PDB file of C-alpha atoms in Angstrom:
ATOM      1  CA  UNK A   1      17.849  81.094  26.552  1.00 64.00           C
ATOM      2  CA  UNK A   2      19.222  79.267  29.607  1.00 70.00           C
ATOM      3  CA  UNK A   3      19.164  82.386  31.788  1.00 82.00           C
ATOM      4  CA  UNK A   4      18.028  81.436  35.315  1.00 83.00           C
ATOM      5  CA  UNK A   5      15.239  84.055  35.309  1.00 87.00           C
ATOM      6  CA  UNK A   6      13.849  82.687  32.041  1.00 86.00           C
ATOM      7  CA  UNK A   7      13.901  79.142  33.374  1.00 85.00           C
ATOM      8  CA  UNK A   8      12.124  80.269  36.561  1.00 87.00           C
ATOM      9  CA  UNK A   9       9.524  82.139  34.517  1.00 89.00           C
ATOM     10  CA  UNK A  10       8.865  79.059  32.382  1.00 85.00           C
ATOM     11  CA  UNK A  11       8.598  76.831  35.443  1.00 82.00           C
ATOM     12  CA  UNK A  12       6.135  79.149  37.194  1.00 86.00           C
ATOM     13  CA  UNK A  13       3.971  79.641  34.097  1.00 87.00           C
ATOM     14  CA  UNK A  14       3.842  75.886  33.499  1.00 82.00           C
ATOM     15  CA  UNK A  15       2.842  75.219  37.090  1.00 78.00           C
ATOM     16  CA  UNK A  16       0.527  78.149  37.745  1.00 79.00           C
ATOM     17  CA  UNK A  17      -0.868  79.258  34.419  1.00 77.00           C
ATOM     18  CA  UNK A  18      -1.138  82.813  33.124  1.00 88.00           C
ATOM     19  CA  UNK A  19       0.537  85.565  35.136  1.00 90.00           C
ATOM     20  CA  UNK A  20       1.635  89.126  34.470  1.00 91.00           C
ATOM     21  CA  UNK A  21       5.249  90.299  34.528  1.00 92.00           C
ATOM     22  CA  UNK A  22       4.540  91.983  37.863  1.00 91.00           C
ATOM     23  CA  UNK A  23       3.117  88.793  39.400  1.00 92.00           C
ATOM     24  CA  UNK A  24       6.031  86.735  38.084  1.00 93.00           C
ATOM     25  CA  UNK A  25       8.542  89.312  39.311  1.00 92.00           C
ATOM     26  CA  UNK A  26       7.068  89.187  42.813  1.00 94.00           C
ATOM     27  CA  UNK A  27       7.434  85.396  42.878  1.00 92.00           C
ATOM     28  CA  UNK A  28      11.053  85.344  41.775  1.00 90.00           C
ATOM     29  CA  UNK A  29      12.279  88.580  43.342  1.00 93.00           C
ATOM     30  CA  UNK A  30      12.823  90.477  40.105  1.00 92.00           C
ATOM     31  CA  UNK A  31      11.523  93.836  38.915  1.00 92.00           C
ATOM     32  CA  UNK A  32       8.540  93.846  36.557  1.00 89.00           C
ATOM     33  CA  UNK A  33      10.745  95.505  33.915  1.00 91.00           C
ATOM     34  CA  UNK A  34      13.382  92.757  34.087  1.00 92.00           C
ATOM     35  CA  UNK A  35      10.735  90.032  34.133  1.00 92.00           C
ATOM     36  CA  UNK A  36       8.998  91.660  31.162  1.00 91.00           C
ATOM     37  CA  UNK A  37      12.299  91.694  29.241  1.00 91.00           C
ATOM     38  CA  UNK A  38      12.721  87.954  29.821  1.00 89.00           C
ATOM     39  CA  UNK A  39       9.077  87.294  28.870  1.00 91.00           C
ATOM     40  CA  UNK A  40       9.563  89.137  25.561  1.00 89.00           C
ATOM     41  CA  UNK A  41      12.717  87.092  24.889  1.00 86.00           C
ATOM     42  CA  UNK A  42      10.857  83.848  25.621  1.00 84.00           C
ATOM     43  CA  UNK A  43       7.994  85.012  23.378  1.00 85.00           C
ATOM     44  CA  UNK A  44      10.419  85.811  20.545  1.00 82.00           C
ATOM     45  CA  UNK A  45      11.432  82.132  20.480  1.00 76.00           C
ATOM     46  CA  UNK A  46       7.917  80.748  20.957  1.00 75.00           C
ATOM     47  CA  UNK A  47       8.156  79.601  24.576  1.00 79.00           C
ATOM     48  CA  UNK A  48       5.448  81.938  25.938  1.00 85.00           C
ATOM     49  CA  UNK A  49       2.523  83.892  24.490  1.00 86.00           C
ATOM     50  CA  UNK A  50       0.161  86.524  25.795  1.00 85.00           C
ATOM     51  CA  UNK A  51      -2.702  84.673  27.460  1.00 82.00           C
ATOM     52  CA  UNK A  52      -5.285  87.344  26.770  1.00 73.00           C
ATOM     53  CA  UNK A  53      -5.399  91.006  26.137  1.00 65.00           C
ATOM     54  CA  UNK A  54      -4.865  92.828  29.401  1.00 61.00           C
ATOM     55  CA  UNK A  55      -5.211  96.501  30.111  1.00 63.00           C
ATOM     56  CA  UNK A  56      -2.090  98.630  29.795  1.00 62.00           C
ATOM     57  CA  UNK A  57       0.844  96.878  31.417  1.00 63.00           C
ATOM     58  CA  UNK A  58      -1.346  94.216  32.969  1.00 76.00           C
ATOM     59  CA  UNK A  59      -0.798  91.579  30.294  1.00 84.00           C
ATOM     60  CA  UNK A  60      -0.902  87.961  31.427  1.00 89.00           C
ATOM     61  CA  UNK A  61       1.493  85.500  29.788  1.00 88.00           C
ATOM     62  CA  UNK A  62       1.249  81.722  29.505  1.00 84.00           C
ATOM     63  CA  UNK A  63       3.428  78.797  28.494  1.00 81.00           C
ATOM     64  CA  UNK A  64       3.093  78.214  24.768  1.00 78.00           C
ATOM     65  CA  UNK A  65       4.552  74.743  24.550  1.00 69.00           C
ATOM     66  CA  UNK A  66       2.892  72.410  27.052  1.00 62.00           C
ATOM     67  CA  UNK A  67       6.163  70.549  26.750  1.00 59.00           C
ATOM     68  CA  UNK A  68       9.466  71.005  25.072  1.00 60.00           C
ATOM     69  CA  UNK A  69      11.706  69.054  22.744  1.00 61.00           C
ATOM     70  CA  UNK A  70      14.913  70.736  21.619  1.00 65.00           C
ATOM     71  CA  UNK A  71      16.661  68.860  18.782  1.00 64.00           C
ATOM     72  CA  UNK A  72      20.154  69.917  19.881  1.00 62.00           C
ATOM     73  CA  UNK A  73      21.752  67.120  17.833  1.00 69.00           C
ATOM     74  CA  UNK A  74      20.500  68.863  14.683  1.00 74.00           C
ATOM     75  CA  UNK A  75      22.020  72.218  15.671  1.00 74.00           C
ATOM     76  CA  UNK A  76      25.553  73.527  15.273  1.00 80.00           C
ATOM     77  CA  UNK A  77      27.814  76.142  16.799  1.00 82.00           C
ATOM     78  CA  UNK A  78      26.323  78.783  19.066  1.00 79.00           C
ATOM     79  CA  UNK A  79      22.760  77.522  18.539  1.00 74.00           C
ATOM     80  CA  UNK A  80      23.802  74.067  19.737  1.00 76.00           C
ATOM     81  CA  UNK A  81      25.645  75.445  22.780  1.00 79.00           C
ATOM     82  CA  UNK A  82      22.599  77.573  23.691  1.00 74.00           C
ATOM     83  CA  UNK A  83      20.234  74.615  23.276  1.00 73.00           C
ATOM     84  CA  UNK A  84      22.450  72.351  25.386  1.00 79.00           C
ATOM     85  CA  UNK A  85      22.674  75.001  28.133  1.00 79.00           C
ATOM     86  CA  UNK A  86      18.907  75.493  28.108  1.00 76.00           C
ATOM     87  CA  UNK A  87      18.215  71.759  28.263  1.00 78.00           C
ATOM     88  CA  UNK A  88      20.662  71.417  31.167  1.00 83.00           C
ATOM     89  CA  UNK A  89      18.917  74.225  33.027  1.00 81.00           C
ATOM     90  CA  UNK A  90      15.490  72.732  32.351  1.00 79.00           C
ATOM     91  CA  UNK A  91      16.662  69.280  33.441  1.00 84.00           C
ATOM     92  CA  UNK A  92      17.837  70.716  36.765  1.00 85.00           C
ATOM     93  CA  UNK A  93      14.494  72.502  37.107  1.00 81.00           C
ATOM     94  CA  UNK A  94      12.727  69.179  36.558  1.00 83.00           C
ATOM     95  CA  UNK A  95      14.897  67.453  39.157  1.00 87.00           C
ATOM     96  CA  UNK A  96      13.884  70.181  41.648  1.00 85.00           C
ATOM     97  CA  UNK A  97      10.213  69.537  40.809  1.00 83.00           C
ATOM     98  CA  UNK A  98      10.661  65.793  41.360  1.00 88.00           C
ATOM     99  CA  UNK A  99      12.365  66.406  44.698  1.00 90.00           C
ATOM    100  CA  UNK A 100       9.557  68.807  45.686  1.00 87.00           C
ATOM    101  CA  UNK A 101       6.948  66.127  44.789  1.00 88.00           C
ATOM    102  CA  UNK A 102       8.732  63.509  46.896  1.00 89.00           C
ATOM    103  CA  UNK A 103       8.916  65.943  49.831  1.00 91.00           C
ATOM    104  CA  UNK A 104       5.214  66.901  49.770  1.00 91.00           C
ATOM    105  CA  UNK A 105       3.643  63.720  48.389  1.00 90.00           C
ATOM    106  CA  UNK A 106       2.209  62.629  51.754  1.00 92.00           C
ATOM    107  CA  UNK A 107       0.295  65.920  52.000  1.00 92.00           C
ATOM    108  CA  UNK A 108      -1.846  65.090  48.967  1.00 90.00           C
ATOM    109  CA  UNK A 109      -5.119  63.168  49.202  1.00 90.00           C
ATOM    110  CA  UNK A 110      -4.616  59.383  48.922  1.00 91.00           C
ATOM    111  CA  UNK A 111      -5.871  59.208  45.315  1.00 90.00           C
ATOM    112  CA  UNK A 112      -3.198  61.721  44.246  1.00 91.00           C
ATOM    113  CA  UNK A 113      -0.475  60.033  46.291  1.00 89.00           C
ATOM    114  CA  UNK A 114      -1.194  56.806  44.428  1.00 88.00           C
ATOM    115  CA  UNK A 115      -1.102  58.356  40.952  1.00 89.00           C
ATOM    116  CA  UNK A 116       2.374  59.834  40.955  1.00 84.00           C
ATOM    117  CA  UNK A 117       4.918  57.446  39.504  1.00 85.00           C
ATOM    118  CA  UNK A 118       8.566  56.964  38.784  1.00 84.00           C
ATOM    119  CA  UNK A 119       9.664  54.262  36.436  1.00 86.00           C
ATOM    120  CA  UNK A 120      12.739  52.927  34.813  1.00 88.00           C
ATOM    121  CA  UNK A 121      12.695  50.486  31.929  1.00 90.00           C
ATOM    122  CA  UNK A 122      15.837  48.932  30.526  1.00 92.00           C
ATOM    123  CA  UNK A 123      16.050  46.947  27.323  1.00 94.00           C
ATOM    124  CA  UNK A 124      17.999  46.869  24.078  1.00 95.00           C
ATOM    125  CA  UNK A 125      16.781  48.830  21.047  1.00 96.00           C
ATOM    126  CA  UNK A 126      17.996  50.111  17.752  1.00 96.00           C
ATOM    127  CA  UNK A 127      18.240  53.857  17.221  1.00 94.00           C
ATOM    128  CA  UNK A 128      15.118  53.663  15.048  1.00 97.00           C
ATOM    129  CA  UNK A 129      13.164  51.821  17.746  1.00 97.00           C
ATOM    130  CA  UNK A 130      14.164  54.349  20.398  1.00 95.00           C
ATOM    131  CA  UNK A 131      13.088  57.193  18.121  1.00 93.00           C
ATOM    132  CA  UNK A 132       9.746  55.466  17.596  1.00 97.00           C
ATOM    133  CA  UNK A 133       9.230  55.073  21.366  1.00 95.00           C
ATOM    134  CA  UNK A 134       9.786  58.814  21.815  1.00 92.00           C
ATOM    135  CA  UNK A 135       7.240  59.546  19.092  1.00 94.00           C
ATOM    136  CA  UNK A 136       4.742  57.142  20.662  1.00 96.00           C
ATOM    137  CA  UNK A 137       5.093  58.810  24.062  1.00 94.00           C
ATOM    138  CA  UNK A 138       4.509  62.207  22.428  1.00 90.00           C
ATOM    139  CA  UNK A 139       1.419  60.842  20.637  1.00 95.00           C
ATOM    140  CA  UNK A 140       0.116  59.321  23.875  1.00 95.00           C
ATOM    141  CA  UNK A 141       0.362  62.632  25.734  1.00 92.00           C
ATOM    142  CA  UNK A 142      -0.882  64.894  22.912  1.00 90.00           C
ATOM    143  CA  UNK A 143      -4.624  64.570  23.787  1.00 92.00           C
ATOM    144  CA  UNK A 144      -3.902  65.945  27.274  1.00 90.00           C
ATOM    145  CA  UNK A 145      -2.569  69.257  25.942  1.00 83.00           C
ATOM    146  CA  UNK A 146      -5.778  71.265  26.067  1.00 81.00           C
ATOM    147  CA  UNK A 147      -6.976  74.765  26.756  1.00 78.00           C
ATOM    148  CA  UNK A 148      -8.042  75.695  30.278  1.00 75.00           C
ATOM    149  CA  UNK A 149     -11.681  75.700  29.180  1.00 83.00           C
ATOM    150  CA  UNK A 150     -11.474  71.949  28.475  1.00 89.00           C
ATOM    151  CA  UNK A 151      -9.716  70.837  31.666  1.00 89.00           C
ATOM    152  CA  UNK A 152     -11.930  68.447  33.674  1.00 94.00           C
ATOM    153  CA  UNK A 153     -13.086  69.368  37.166  1.00 93.00           C
ATOM    154  CA  UNK A 154     -10.653  68.111  39.805  1.00 91.00           C
ATOM    155  CA  UNK A 155      -7.672  68.163  37.438  1.00 91.00           C
ATOM    156  CA  UNK A 156      -4.302  69.306  38.788  1.00 86.00           C
ATOM    157  CA  UNK A 157      -1.240  70.460  36.917  1.00 82.00           C
ATOM    158  CA  UNK A 158       1.053  67.486  36.346  1.00 85.00           C
ATOM    159  CA  UNK A 159       4.417  66.858  34.763  1.00 84.00           C
ATOM    160  CA  UNK A 160       5.168  63.707  32.818  1.00 87.00           C
ATOM    161  CA  UNK A 161       8.825  63.397  31.895  1.00 86.00           C
ATOM    162  CA  UNK A 162      10.569  60.654  29.988  1.00 85.00           C
ATOM    163  CA  UNK A 163      14.109  60.091  28.843  1.00 84.00           C
ATOM    164  CA  UNK A 164      15.363  57.543  26.391  1.00 86.00           C
ATOM    165  CA  UNK A 165      19.088  57.211  25.776  1.00 83.00           C
ATOM    166  CA  UNK A 166      21.793  54.622  25.197  1.00 87.00           C
ATOM    167  CA  UNK A 167      23.433  53.456  28.429  1.00 86.00           C
ATOM    168  CA  UNK A 168      26.420  51.771  26.815  1.00 86.00           C
ATOM    169  CA  UNK A 169      29.407  53.932  25.867  1.00 84.00           C
ATOM    170  CA  UNK A 170      29.710  54.832  22.202  1.00 86.00           C
ATOM    171  CA  UNK A 171      31.925  52.585  20.100  1.00 81.00           C
ATOM    172  CA  UNK A 172      33.710  52.908  16.804  1.00 66.00           C
ATOM    173  CA  UNK A 173      36.057  55.343  15.140  1.00 50.00           C
ATOM    174  CA  UNK A 174      33.724  58.362  15.338  1.00 51.00           C
ATOM    175  CA  UNK A 175      33.434  58.098  19.139  1.00 47.00           C
ATOM    176  CA  UNK A 176      37.218  57.937  19.554  1.00 48.00           C
ATOM    177  CA  UNK A 177      37.603  61.157  17.558  1.00 47.00           C
ATOM    178  CA  UNK A 178      34.971  63.009  19.600  1.00 47.00           C
ATOM    179  CA  UNK A 179      36.595  62.218  22.952  1.00 45.00           C
ATOM    180  CA  UNK A 180      40.108  63.416  22.076  1.00 40.00           C
TER     181      UNK A 180
END
């Protein structure tokens, strides 16, 4: 799933909305056939869906998730390795988006320049509290996942990303075993 073409396809669909395999291929320098193959693979795992019924080969695809959480800690073996590789690829894609925002921020109207944010919050939490924070963030953002027909006038595509993780090294017998 972490194939660079698939990650590019996901990024473009999330930023630009529905596109056909031909349109996507033109943007990333791939043939429509290769792009279509990667779209079908992404669809098989629920990452993209057909946006609407097109005519013949002109079928637009769209992002099916609006966001993505991969519970790699719950997976094992090859599934875990694939999930970790995909998350790493998506994290790098997100870093590129952040860098792009920083580079072009001054070109946006003032009201948009003022809305973008970066934040860091450090505290101490239990594992249960951190899990709850993640769930609360998901709940907070859920109302903003909406079909194109319900998007308010003047809205732009945005990305809201959050990480929550322990910053202290693991301790105890189980961590010593895993680092050997």
